[in-house]
Backbone as JSON Lines, residues from 0, in Angstrom:
{"i":0,"aa":"M","n":[33.67,4.12,29.92],"ca":[32.91,2.79,29.92],"c":[31.56,2.98,30.62]}
{"i":1,"aa":"S","n":[31.51,3.79,31.62],"ca":[30.3,4.0,32.44],"c":[29.29,4.69,31.56]}
{"i":2,"aa":"V","n":[29.73,5.47,30.54],"ca":[28.85,6.26,29.65],"c":[28.05,5.27,28.86]}
{"i":3,"aa":"I","n":[28.65,4.13,28.39],"ca":[28.01,3.12,27.6],"c":[26.85,2.43,28.42]}
{"i":4,"aa":"Y","n":[27.14,2.13,29.71],"ca":[26.16,1.54,30.44],"c":[25.03,2.37,30.64]}
{"i":5,"aa":"F","n":[25.35,3.71,30.89],"ca":[24.26,4.73,31.08],"c":[23.4,4.86,29.85]}
{"i":6,"aa":"L","n":[24.06,4.87,28.58],"ca":[23.3,5.02,27.35],"c":[22.46,3.69,27.05]}
{"i":7,"aa":"I","n":[23.0,2.6,27.36],"ca":[22.3,1.24,27.13],"c":[20.98,1.26,28.07]}
{"i":8,"aa":"S","n":[21.22,1.65,29.23],"ca":[20.11,1.57,30.23],"c":[19.04,2.54,29.76]}
{"i":9,"aa":"I","n":[19.46,3.76,29.33],"ca":[18.38,4.77,28.8],"c":[17.74,4.25,27.58]}
{"i":10,"aa":"S","n":[18.38,3.64,26.8],"ca":[17.7,3.1,25.5],"c":[16.84,1.93,25.76]}
{"i":11,"aa":"V","n":[17.17,1.1,26.67],"ca":[16.26,-0.07,27.12],"c":[15.08,0.58,27.79]}
{"i":12,"aa":"F","n":[15.13,1.59,28.65],"ca":[14.08,2.25,29.26],"c":[13.22,2.86,28.29]}
{"i":13,"aa":"V","n":[13.66,3.47,27.37],"ca":[12.89,4.18,26.13],"c":[12.25,3.14,25.44]}
{"i":14,"aa":"A","n":[12.85,2.03,25.14],"ca":[12.19,0.9,24.33],"c":[11.06,0.3,25.08]}
{"i":15,"aa":"G","n":[11.24,0.13,26.45],"ca":[10.16,-0.25,27.23],"c":[8.94,0.66,27.17]}
{"i":16,"aa":"I","n":[9.24,1.98,27.24],"ca":[8.07,2.78,27.18],"c":[7.36,2.75,25.8]}
{"i":17,"aa":"F","n":[7.98,2.68,24.72],"ca":[7.39,2.55,23.43],"c":[6.74,1.16,23.37]}
{"i":18,"aa":"L","n":[7.16,0.1,23.9],"ca":[6.36,-1.17,23.97],"c":[5.27,-1.02,24.72]}
{"i":19,"aa":"Y","n":[5.2,-0.44,25.89],"ca":[4.08,-0.23,26.74],"c":[2.95,0.56,25.87]}
{"i":20,"aa":"I","n":[3.37,1.69,25.34],"ca":[2.53,2.47,24.59],"c":[1.93,1.71,23.25]}
{"i":21,"aa":"F","n":[2.82,0.91,22.7],"ca":[2.1,0.17,21.49],"c":[1.19,-0.85,21.98]}
{"i":22,"aa":"I","n":[1.36,-1.59,23.03],"ca":[0.52,-2.53,23.5],"c":[-0.78,-1.9,24.03]}
{"i":23,"aa":"K","n":[-0.68,-0.77,24.78],"ca":[-1.88,-0.05,25.28],"c":[-2.7,0.37,23.97]}
{"i":24,"aa":"S","n":[-2.11,0.82,22.84],"ca":[-2.83,1.28,21.71],"c":[-3.46,0.15,20.98]}
{"i":25,"aa":"V","n":[-2.89,-1.02,20.9],"ca":[-3.42,-2.27,20.24],"c":[-4.66,-2.61,21.0]}
{"i":26,"aa":"K","n":[-4.54,-2.65,22.39],"ca":[-5.7,-3.15,23.19],"c":[-6.83,-2.12,23.05]}
{"i":27,"aa":"S","n":[-6.59,-0.83,22.89],"ca":[-7.63,0.14,22.88],"c":[-8.31,0.24,21.46]}
{"i":28,"aa":"G","n":[-7.7,-0.54,20.46],"ca":[-8.34,-0.54,19.08],"c":[-7.81,0.41,18.2]}
{"i":29,"aa":"Q","n":[-6.81,0.95,18.51],"ca":[-6.06,2.0,17.61],"c":[-5.87,1.56,16.27]}
{"i":30,"aa":"F","n":[-5.45,0.26,16.13],"ca":[-5.06,-0.27,14.83],"c":[-6.17,-1.18,14.13]}
{"i":31,"aa":"D","n":[-7.4,-1.03,14.66],"ca":[-8.42,-1.76,14.11],"c":[-8.78,-1.21,12.71]}
{"i":32,"aa":"D","n":[-9.08,-2.04,11.79],"ca":[-9.39,-1.65,10.43],"c":[-10.78,-1.38,10.25]}
{"i":33,"aa":"A","n":[-11.41,-0.24,10.16],"ca":[-12.8,-0.04,10.0],"c":[-13.2,0.29,8.53]}
{"i":34,"aa":"Y","n":[-12.18,0.42,7.73],"ca":[-12.48,0.9,6.48],"c":[-12.63,-0.29,5.36]}
{"i":35,"aa":"T","n":[-11.82,-1.36,5.64],"ca":[-11.77,-2.36,4.63],"c":[-13.13,-3.11,4.57]}
{"i":36,"aa":"P","n":[-13.73,-3.56,5.7],"ca":[-14.88,-4.31,5.68],"c":[-16.03,-3.47,4.78]}
{"i":37,"aa":"S","n":[-16.02,-2.2,4.86],"ca":[-17.04,-1.51,4.14],"c":[-16.8,-1.52,2.53]}
{"i":38,"aa":"V","n":[-15.49,-1.59,2.25],"ca":[-15.23,-1.71,0.83],"c":[-15.14,-3.0,0.21]}
{"i":39,"aa":"R","n":[-14.96,-4.01,1.17],"ca":[-14.91,-5.45,0.8],"c":[-16.24,-5.85,0.17]}
{"i":40,"aa":"M","n":[-17.39,-5.32,0.71],"ca":[-18.66,-5.79,0.07],"c":[-18.82,-5.35,-1.27]}
{"i":41,"aa":"L","n":[-18.07,-4.29,-1.71],"ca":[-18.2,-3.88,-3.12],"c":[-17.53,-4.95,-4.0]}
{"i":42,"aa":"F","n":[-16.59,-5.86,-3.53],"ca":[-15.93,-6.69,-4.4],"c":[-16.31,-8.06,-4.25]}
{"i":43,"aa":"D","n":[-17.22,-8.36,-3.34],"ca":[-17.66,-9.85,-3.04],"c":[-18.32,-10.38,-4.37]}
{"i":44,"aa":"D","n":[-19.11,-9.75,-5.07],"ca":[-19.75,-10.34,-6.26],"c":[-18.78,-10.68,-7.27]}
{"i":45,"aa":"E","n":[-17.79,-10.05,-7.47],"ca":[-16.65,-10.4,-8.45],"c":[-16.03,-11.62,-8.03]}
{"i":46,"aa":"L","n":[-15.81,-11.69,-6.69],"ca":[-15.02,-13.06,-6.29],"c":[-15.95,-14.18,-6.45]}
{"i":47,"aa":"K","n":[-17.22,-14.03,-6.19],"ca":[-18.15,-15.3,-6.34],"c":[-18.32,-15.65,-7.72]}
{"i":48,"aa":"T","n":[-18.36,-14.66,-8.65],"ca":[-18.5,-15.06,-10.1],"c":[-17.26,-15.68,-10.6]}
{"i":49,"aa":"E","n":[-16.18,-15.29,-10.17],"ca":[-14.88,-15.96,-10.5],"c":[-14.85,-17.3,-10.11]}
{"i":50,"aa":"K","n":[-15.27,-17.6,-8.76],"ca":[-15.31,-19.06,-8.33],"c":[-16.33,-19.93,-9.06]}
{"i":51,"aa":"K","n":[-17.53,-19.32,-9.39],"ca":[-18.42,-19.99,-10.21],"c":[-17.91,-20.34,-11.64]}
{"i":52,"aa":"T","n":[-17.26,-19.48,-12.18],"ca":[-16.71,-19.75,-13.61],"c":[-15.58,-20.89,-13.51]}
{"i":53,"aa":"E","n":[-14.86,-20.79,-12.39],"ca":[-13.82,-21.84,-12.13],"c":[-14.51,-23.14,-12.0]}
{"i":54,"aa":"K","n":[-15.57,-23.19,-11.24],"ca":[-16.25,-24.49,-11.01],"c":[-16.85,-24.97,-12.31]}
{"i":55,"aa":"Q","n":[-17.5,-24.01,-13.04],"ca":[-18.07,-24.46,-14.36],"c":[-16.99,-25.05,-15.28]}
{"i":56,"aa":"A","n":[-15.81,-24.45,-15.29],"ca":[-14.77,-24.92,-16.24],"c":[-14.27,-26.36,-15.67]}
{"i":57,"aa":"E","n":[-14.18,-26.52,-14.39],"ca":[-13.83,-27.83,-13.87],"c":[-14.87,-28.82,-14.22]}
{"i":58,"aa":"E","n":[-16.17,-28.47,-14.07],"ca":[-17.17,-29.5,-14.33],"c":[-17.13,-29.73,-15.81]}
{"i":59,"aa":"K","n":[-16.94,-28.87,-16.7],"ca":[-16.9,-29.15,-18.18],"c":[-15.83,-30.18,-18.35]}
{"i":60,"aa":"Q","n":[-14.57,-29.92,-17.8],"ca":[-13.47,-30.82,-18.01],"c":[-13.79,-32.22,-17.46]}
{"i":61,"aa":"G","n":[-14.53,-32.34,-16.3],"ca":[-14.94,-33.65,-15.76],"c":[-15.84,-34.31,-16.79]}
{"i":62,"aa":"E","n":[-16.77,-33.52,-17.34],"ca":[-17.72,-34.03,-18.28],"c":[-16.94,-34.65,-19.43]}
{"i":63,"aa":"E","n":[-16.03,-33.92,-19.98],"ca":[-15.25,-34.23,-21.27],"c":[-14.47,-35.73,-20.95]}
{"i":64,"aa":"I","n":[-13.87,-35.62,-19.77],"ca":[-13.12,-36.85,-19.36],"c":[-14.11,-38.06,-19.27]}
{"i":65,"aa":"N","n":[-15.33,-37.82,-18.73],"ca":[-16.31,-39.0,-18.45],"c":[-16.75,-39.42,-19.88]}
{"i":66,"aa":"Q","n":[-16.99,-38.52,-20.87],"ca":[-17.38,-38.85,-22.24],"c":[-16.36,-39.6,-23.05]}
{"i":67,"aa":"K","n":[-15.05,-39.21,-22.77],"ca":[-13.97,-39.95,-23.36],"c":[-13.9,-41.33,-22.8]}
{"i":68,"aa":"E","n":[-14.04,-41.41,-21.39],"ca":[-13.98,-42.81,-20.88],"c":[-15.14,-43.7,-21.32]}
{"i":69,"aa":"N","n":[-16.35,-43.08,-21.46],"ca":[-17.49,-43.91,-22.02],"c":[-17.27,-44.31,-23.41]}
{"i":70,"aa":"Q","n":[-16.6,-43.59,-24.24],"ca":[-16.3,-43.89,-25.56],"c":[-15.4,-45.1,-25.72]}
{"i":71,"aa":"I","n":[-14.46,-45.24,-24.8],"ca":[-13.46,-46.23,-24.84],"c":[-14.05,-47.47,-24.42]}
């Protein structure tokens, strides 16, 4: 039974060490993403054109509804 307590205490100690190393690496910027922002600018134009086409489609639908209401 004493072996189980010993193994549990060692595993908690090792987990604490890993947690400390993880927190230290996050604070030092190890996991900062430096690649995605440089690639994101390549796709910004496509996203803006999609939004414009969606807005244009919504405006056309709104105009059609207004025309139908004016006819009634």
